[in-house]
CSV table of C-alpha atoms and ligand atoms in Angstrom, one decimal:
chain,number,residue,atom,x,y,z
A,1,UNK,CA,102.9,67.2,82.6
A,2,UNK,CA,104.6,70.5,83.3
A,3,UNK,CA,102.5,73.1,85.1
A,4,UNK,CA,103.2,76.8,85.8
A,5,UNK,CA,101.1,78.3,88.5
A,6,UNK,CA,100.6,82.1,88.9
A,7,UNK,CA,100.1,82.9,92.6
A,8,UNK,CA,99.5,85.6,95.1
A,9,UNK,CA,99.5,85.0,98.8
A,10,UNK,CA,97.5,82.6,100.9
A,11,UNK,CA,95.0,81.2,98.3
A,12,UNK,CA,97.7,80.8,95.7
A,13,UNK,CA,100.0,79.1,98.2
A,14,UNK,CA,97.4,76.6,99.2
A,15,UNK,CA,96.7,75.5,95.6
A,16,UNK,CA,100.4,75.4,94.8
A,17,UNK,CA,100.8,73.2,97.8
A,18,UNK,CA,98.1,70.9,96.5
A,19,UNK,CA,99.9,70.6,93.2
A,20,UNK,CA,103.2,70.1,95.0
A,21,UNK,CA,101.6,67.0,96.7
A,22,UNK,CA,100.3,65.7,93.3
A,23,UNK,CA,103.1,66.3,90.8
A,24,UNK,CA,106.8,65.5,90.6
A,25,UNK,CA,108.7,68.6,91.9
A,26,UNK,CA,110.5,69.1,88.6
A,27,UNK,CA,107.0,69.5,86.9
A,28,UNK,CA,105.8,72.4,89.0
A,29,UNK,CA,106.9,76.0,88.7
A,30,UNK,CA,105.3,78.8,90.7
A,31,UNK,CA,105.5,82.4,89.7
A,32,UNK,CA,104.7,84.7,92.6
A,33,UNK,CA,103.4,88.3,92.7
A,34,UNK,CA,105.9,90.8,94.2
A,35,UNK,CA,103.7,93.9,93.8
A,36,UNK,CA,103.0,93.6,97.6
A,37,UNK,CA,106.7,93.8,98.5
A,38,UNK,CA,107.8,96.8,100.5
A,39,UNK,CA,110.5,98.1,102.7
A,40,UNK,CA,109.9,98.3,106.4
A,41,UNK,CA,112.5,99.0,109.1
A,42,UNK,CA,114.9,99.1,106.2
A,43,UNK,CA,114.2,95.5,105.5
A,44,UNK,CA,113.0,94.0,102.2
A,45,UNK,CA,109.7,92.2,102.8
A,46,UNK,CA,108.2,90.0,100.2
A,47,UNK,CA,104.9,88.7,101.7
A,48,UNK,CA,103.5,86.6,98.9
A,49,UNK,CA,106.9,85.0,98.1
A,50,UNK,CA,107.3,84.1,101.7
A,51,UNK,CA,103.8,82.8,102.0
A,52,UNK,CA,104.3,80.5,99.0
A,53,UNK,CA,107.7,79.3,100.2
A,54,UNK,CA,106.7,78.8,103.8
A,55,UNK,CA,103.6,76.9,102.7
A,56,UNK,CA,105.6,74.6,100.4
A,57,UNK,CA,108.2,74.1,103.1
A,58,UNK,CA,105.6,73.3,105.8
A,59,UNK,CA,106.7,76.3,107.7
A,60,UNK,CA,103.6,78.5,107.3
A,61,UNK,CA,101.4,79.6,110.2
A,62,UNK,CA,98.3,77.5,109.9
A,63,UNK,CA,96.0,80.1,111.4
A,64,UNK,CA,96.9,83.2,109.4
A,65,UNK,CA,98.2,81.5,106.3
A,66,UNK,CA,101.1,84.1,106.2
A,67,UNK,CA,104.1,84.3,108.5
A,68,UNK,CA,105.7,81.3,110.3
A,69,UNK,CA,104.3,78.5,112.4
A,70,UNK,CA,105.6,78.3,116.0
A,71,UNK,CA,106.4,82.0,115.8
A,72,UNK,CA,107.5,84.2,118.7
A,73,UNK,CA,107.0,88.0,118.9
A,74,UNK,CA,109.7,89.2,121.2
A,75,UNK,CA,111.1,91.7,118.7
A,76,UNK,CA,107.7,93.1,117.9
A,77,UNK,CA,106.8,93.5,121.6
A,78,UNK,CA,110.0,95.4,122.1
A,79,UNK,CA,109.3,97.7,119.1
A,80,UNK,CA,105.8,98.3,120.5
A,81,UNK,CA,107.3,99.1,123.9
A,82,UNK,CA,109.6,101.7,122.3
A,83,UNK,CA,106.7,103.3,120.4
A,84,UNK,CA,107.8,102.0,117.0
A,85,UNK,CA,105.4,101.2,114.1
A,86,UNK,CA,103.6,98.0,115.0
A,87,UNK,CA,100.9,97.9,112.3
A,88,UNK,CA,102.7,95.3,110.3
A,89,UNK,CA,103.5,92.3,112.5
A,90,UNK,CA,106.8,90.7,111.9
A,91,UNK,CA,107.6,87.6,114.0
A,92,UNK,CA,111.1,86.7,115.2
A,93,UNK,CA,111.6,83.8,112.8
A,94,UNK,CA,110.1,85.7,109.9
A,95,UNK,CA,112.4,88.7,110.7
A,96,UNK,CA,115.5,86.4,110.4
A,97,UNK,CA,114.4,85.8,106.8
A,98,UNK,CA,114.0,89.5,106.0
A,99,UNK,CA,117.3,90.3,107.6
A,100,UNK,CA,119.2,87.7,105.6
A,101,UNK,CA,117.3,88.5,102.3
A,102,UNK,CA,118.1,92.2,102.8
A,103,UNK,CA,121.8,91.5,103.5
A,104,UNK,CA,122.0,89.3,100.4
A,105,UNK,CA,120.2,92.0,98.2
A,106,UNK,CA,122.6,94.6,99.5
A,107,UNK,CA,125.5,92.3,98.6
A,108,UNK,CA,124.3,92.3,95.0
A,109,UNK,CA,122.3,89.0,94.8
A,110,UNK,CA,119.0,89.1,93.0
A,111,UNK,CA,115.6,88.3,94.5
A,112,UNK,CA,115.3,85.2,92.3
A,113,UNK,CA,118.8,83.9,93.3
A,114,UNK,CA,118.0,84.5,97.0
A,115,UNK,CA,114.6,82.7,96.6
A,116,UNK,CA,116.2,79.7,95.0
A,117,UNK,CA,118.8,79.6,97.8
A,118,UNK,CA,116.2,79.9,100.6
A,119,UNK,CA,114.0,77.2,98.9
A,120,UNK,CA,116.8,74.8,98.7
A,121,UNK,CA,117.7,75.4,102.4
A,122,UNK,CA,114.0,74.8,103.3
A,123,UNK,CA,113.8,71.6,101.2
A,124,UNK,CA,111.5,73.2,98.6
A,125,UNK,CA,112.3,71.3,95.4
A,126,UNK,CA,109.7,73.0,93.1
A,127,UNK,CA,110.8,76.1,91.2
A,128,UNK,CA,109.6,79.3,92.8
A,129,UNK,CA,110.1,82.5,90.8
A,130,UNK,CA,109.5,86.0,92.1
A,131,UNK,CA,107.7,87.6,89.1
A,132,UNK,CA,110.6,90.0,88.7
A,133,UNK,CA,114.0,90.9,90.1
A,134,UNK,CA,113.2,94.6,89.7
A,135,UNK,CA,110.8,96.4,92.0
A,136,UNK,CA,107.2,96.6,91.1
A,137,UNK,CA,104.9,98.3,93.7
A,138,UNK,CA,101.2,97.9,93.7
A,139,UNK,CA,99.6,101.3,94.5
A,140,UNK,CA,96.0,101.4,95.5
A,141,UNK,CA,94.1,104.6,94.6
A,142,UNK,CA,91.4,105.2,97.2
A,143,UNK,CA,88.6,107.7,97.6
A,144,UNK,CA,89.3,108.6,101.3
A,145,UNK,CA,93.1,108.4,101.5
A,146,UNK,CA,94.4,109.0,97.9
A,147,UNK,CA,97.1,106.6,96.7
A,148,UNK,CA,98.3,104.1,99.2
A,149,UNK,CA,101.1,101.5,99.0
A,150,UNK,CA,99.6,98.0,99.0
A,151,UNK,CA,100.5,97.0,102.6
A,152,UNK,CA,99.3,100.4,103.9
A,153,UNK,CA,96.0,99.8,102.2
A,154,UNK,CA,95.8,96.1,103.1
A,155,UNK,CA,97.2,95.8,106.6
A,156,UNK,CA,97.4,99.4,108.1
A,157,UNK,CA,94.0,100.6,106.7
A,158,UNK,CA,92.5,97.0,106.9
A,159,UNK,CA,91.2,97.4,103.3
A,160,UNK,CA,88.7,99.9,104.5
A,161,UNK,CA,89.2,102.8,102.0
A,162,UNK,CA,87.1,102.6,98.9
A,163,UNK,CA,89.1,101.6,95.9
A,164,UNK,CA,89.2,103.7,92.7
A,165,UNK,CA,91.9,101.8,90.8
A,166,UNK,CA,95.4,100.4,90.8
A,167,UNK,CA,98.8,101.4,89.5
A,168,UNK,CA,101.8,99.1,89.3
A,169,UNK,CA,104.8,101.4,89.9
A,170,UNK,CA,108.0,100.3,88.1
A,171,UNK,CA,106.2,97.8,85.8
A,172,UNK,CA,107.5,99.3,82.6
A,173,UNK,CA,111.1,99.1,83.8
A,174,UNK,CA,110.7,95.6,85.2
A,175,UNK,CA,111.5,92.4,83.4
A,176,UNK,CA,110.2,88.9,84.2
A,177,UNK,CA,112.7,87.0,86.4
A,178,UNK,CA,115.4,85.1,84.4
A,179,UNK,CA,114.1,81.7,83.3
A,180,UNK,CA,110.5,82.6,83.9
A,181,UNK,CA,109.4,83.1,80.3
A,182,UNK,CA,111.2,79.8,79.4
A,183,UNK,CA,109.3,78.0,82.1
A,184,UNK,CA,106.0,79.3,80.6
A,185,UNK,CA,107.1,78.3,77.1
A,186,UNK,CA,107.9,74.8,78.3
A,187,UNK,CA,104.7,74.4,80.4
A,188,UNK,CA,101.8,72.2,79.2
A,189,UNK,CA,99.4,74.3,81.3
A,190,UNK,CA,99.3,77.6,83.1
A,191,UNK,CA,97.2,77.6,86.2
A,192,UNK,CA,95.9,80.9,87.6
A,193,UNK,CA,95.5,80.3,91.3
A,194,UNK,CA,92.5,81.5,93.3
A,195,UNK,CA,94.3,84.8,94.1
A,196,UNK,CA,93.1,88.3,93.8
A,197,UNK,CA,92.8,89.1,90.1
A,198,UNK,CA,93.3,92.8,90.5
A,199,UNK,CA,96.3,92.9,92.8
A,200,UNK,CA,97.9,89.5,92.8
A,201,UNK,CA,97.5,88.1,89.3
A,202,UNK,CA,97.3,91.3,87.2
A,203,UNK,CA,100.8,92.6,88.2
A,204,UNK,CA,102.2,89.3,87.0
A,205,UNK,CA,100.3,89.3,83.7
A,206,UNK,CA,101.1,92.9,83.0
A,207,UNK,CA,104.9,92.4,83.1
A,208,UNK,CA,106.4,92.8,79.7
A,209,UNK,CA,106.1,89.5,77.7
A,210,UNK,CA,104.1,87.5,80.2
A,211,UNK,CA,100.6,88.0,78.8
A,212,UNK,CA,101.8,87.0,75.3
A,213,UNK,CA,103.6,83.9,76.7
A,214,UNK,CA,100.6,82.8,78.8
A,215,UNK,CA,98.2,83.5,75.9
A,216,UNK,CA,100.0,80.8,73.9
A,217,UNK,CA,99.2,78.2,76.5
A,218,UNK,CA,96.2,76.3,77.7
A,219,UNK,CA,95.1,78.2,80.8
A,220,UNK,CA,93.0,77.1,83.8
A,221,UNK,CA,91.9,79.8,86.2
A,222,UNK,CA,90.4,79.1,89.6
A,223,UNK,CA,87.8,81.7,90.7
A,224,UNK,CA,88.7,83.3,94.0
A,225,UNK,CA,85.1,84.5,94.3
A,226,UNK,CA,82.5,82.0,95.6
A,227,UNK,CA,78.8,83.0,95.9
A,228,UNK,CA,79.7,86.6,95.4
A,229,UNK,CA,82.4,86.6,98.2
A,230,UNK,CA,86.1,86.2,98.4
A,231,UNK,CA,87.3,83.3,100.6
A,232,UNK,CA,89.9,85.7,102.0
A,233,UNK,CA,90.9,89.3,101.3
A,234,UNK,CA,89.3,92.2,99.5
A,235,UNK,CA,88.8,90.8,96.0
A,236,UNK,CA,85.0,91.0,96.2
A,237,UNK,CA,85.0,94.4,97.8
A,238,UNK,CA,87.3,95.7,95.1
A,239,UNK,CA,85.0,94.4,92.3
A,240,UNK,CA,82.0,96.0,93.9
A,241,UNK,CA,83.8,99.4,94.5
A,242,UNK,CA,84.9,99.4,90.8
A,243,UNK,CA,81.3,99.0,89.8
A,244,UNK,CA,81.4,95.3,88.9
A,245,UNK,CA,79.2,92.8,90.6
A,246,UNK,CA,81.6,90.3,92.3
A,247,UNK,CA,81.0,86.8,91.0
A,248,UNK,CA,82.8,83.9,89.2
A,249,UNK,CA,81.3,85.5,86.0
A,250,UNK,CA,83.2,88.7,86.7
A,251,UNK,CA,86.4,86.6,87.2
A,252,UNK,CA,85.7,84.9,83.8
A,253,UNK,CA,85.4,88.4,82.2
A,254,UNK,CA,88.6,89.5,83.9
A,255,UNK,CA,90.6,86.7,82.3
A,256,UNK,CA,88.5,86.3,79.2
A,257,UNK,CA,91.2,87.2,76.7
A,258,UNK,CA,93.3,84.3,77.9
A,259,UNK,CA,90.4,82.0,77.0
A,260,UNK,CA,90.9,80.0,80.2
A,261,UNK,CA,88.9,77.0,81.4
A,262,UNK,CA,87.4,78.4,84.6
A,263,UNK,CA,87.2,76.3,87.8
A,264,UNK,CA,84.1,77.5,89.7
A,265,UNK,CA,82.8,76.3,93.0
A,266,UNK,CA,79.7,74.1,93.2
A,267,UNK,CA,77.9,76.9,94.9
A,268,UNK,CA,78.2,78.8,91.6
A,269,UNK,CA,77.1,76.0,89.3
A,270,UNK,CA,74.2,78.3,88.2
A,271,UNK,CA,76.7,80.7,86.6
A,272,UNK,CA,78.3,78.0,84.4
A,273,UNK,CA,76.1,78.7,81.4
A,274,UNK,CA,76.8,82.4,81.5
A,275,UNK,CA,80.6,81.7,81.7
A,276,UNK,CA,80.2,79.2,78.8
A,277,UNK,CA,78.5,82.0,76.8
A,278,UNK,CA,81.7,84.0,77.0
A,279,UNK,CA,83.4,81.1,75.2
A,280,UNK,CA,85.0,79.6,78.3
A,281,UNK,CA,84.7,76.1,79.5
A,282,UNK,CA,83.9,75.5,83.1
A,283,UNK,CA,84.8,72.9,85.7
A,284,UNK,CA,82.5,72.8,88.7
A,285,UNK,CA,83.9,71.4,91.9
A,286,UNK,CA,84.5,72.2,95.6
A,287,UNK,CA,87.1,74.9,95.5
A,288,UNK,CA,87.4,75.6,99.2
A,289,UNK,CA,90.7,74.3,100.6
A,290,UNK,CA,90.0,74.1,104.3
A,291,UNK,CA,92.9,71.7,105.1
A,292,UNK,CA,95.9,70.0,103.5
A,293,UNK,CA,93.8,67.1,102.1
A,294,UNK,CA,91.5,69.5,100.4
A,295,UNK,CA,94.4,71.3,98.7
A,296,UNK,CA,95.6,68.0,97.2
A,297,UNK,CA,92.0,67.0,96.4
A,298,UNK,CA,91.4,70.2,94.4
A,299,UNK,CA,94.8,69.9,92.6
A,300,UNK,CA,94.0,66.3,91.7
A,301,UNK,CA,90.4,67.2,90.6
A,302,UNK,CA,92.0,69.8,88.3
A,303,UNK,CA,94.6,67.3,86.9
A,304,UNK,CA,91.8,64.9,86.2
A,305,UNK,CA,89.8,67.6,84.5
A,306,UNK,CA,92.8,68.5,82.4
A,307,UNK,CA,93.5,64.8,81.5
A,308,UNK,CA,89.9,64.2,80.4
A,309,UNK,CA,89.0,67.5,78.8
A,310,UNK,CA,92.0,69.6,77.8
A,311,UNK,CA,94.7,67.2,76.6
B,1,LIG,N1,98.8,90.6,107.1
B,1,LIG,C1,98.1,91.2,108.0
B,1,LIG,O1,96.9,91.3,107.9
B,1,LIG,N2,98.7,91.8,109.1
B,1,LIG,C2,100.0,91.7,109.3
B,1,LIG,O2,100.5,92.2,110.3
B,1,LIG,C3,100.8,91.0,108.4
B,1,LIG,C4,102.2,90.8,108.5
B,1,LIG,C5,102.9,90.1,107.6
B,1,LIG,C6,104.3,89.8,107.8
B,1,LIG,C7,105.0,89.1,106.9
B,1,LIG,C8,104.3,88.5,105.8
B,1,LIG,O3,105.0,87.8,104.9
B,1,LIG,C9,103.0,88.8,105.6
B,1,LIG,C10,102.3,89.5,106.5
B,1,LIG,N3,100.9,89.8,106.3
B,1,LIG,C11,100.2,90.4,107.2
B,1,LIG,C12,100.2,89.2,105.1
B,1,LIG,C13,100.3,90.1,103.9
B,1,LIG,O4,100.3,91.5,104.1
B,1,LIG,C14,99.2,89.8,102.9
B,1,LIG,O5,98.8,88.5,103.0
B,1,LIG,C15,99.6,89.8,101.5
B,1,LIG,O6,100.4,90.9,101.1
B,1,LIG,C16,98.4,89.8,100.5
B,1,LIG,O7,98.6,88.7,99.7
């Protein structure tokens, strides 16, 4: 069974890792949001792509979910000492990746070629696509600070400003990465990982051709909102600030036109009927992935659900 997963950062990486432990590597393709990418110190940083690749490679920092395990911070300490910008923390091992990726980009390689090369070097055998080789930048429109680049909003301002909306700069000029639409066409299922619908999944779905391609597939989305709260990150805060009560039902409405089956946490079992009334099937399980075993357990639960209900 071939699966394509759409993923943002930490939540997406965890579920992708669960599927990587449960499926042959040739059957799993992960398409990763690059709307969070930005340039810092002249380096090209691709946080979600790195989070997914590090996680699949077993290199991710187990505490933060992003960045590298066994990291050291000598470069950052030196930057701090010299009065440089220290709001976005780049570890020494991580910096090596940004240096080499930037060098390769400047030499004319594409982000997807570089990602494939890095994955092979790290022993990642699944296919990982950046959503596009062209720049797409998620801009967050806020009440207090006007429009902010995603990392300025997320890391520098700690998601404090009130959100009014989003803009995906460059989206109309961007194309899905080569081979990505074919992977969707060949997939038996598309999984929407428990990533932020507004800023992690929407940028992928809004790229030219992707919504149409995904719309032709059986889709299973995992709600990143449990009991009205996001497991990680500002998804619930964003829903609330945009005037929508954060819940698995709001996530169901968000993805409704794709007619996905929605995986909701057992704490939200009471919302199942309302989601069903939208015409969406529900699968109720424990969706919290607190350790490696839980990632695999959720992926296997979903594969079982697919096998018994959707095939
Ligand atoms: N997130 C933070 O909250 N603070 C940081 O200093 C930070 C640095 C960082 C460096 C490399 C990287 O790949 C990710 C990093 N992140 C950091 C995470 C990242 O900003 C977010 O997780 C994603 O963009 C949201 O999915």
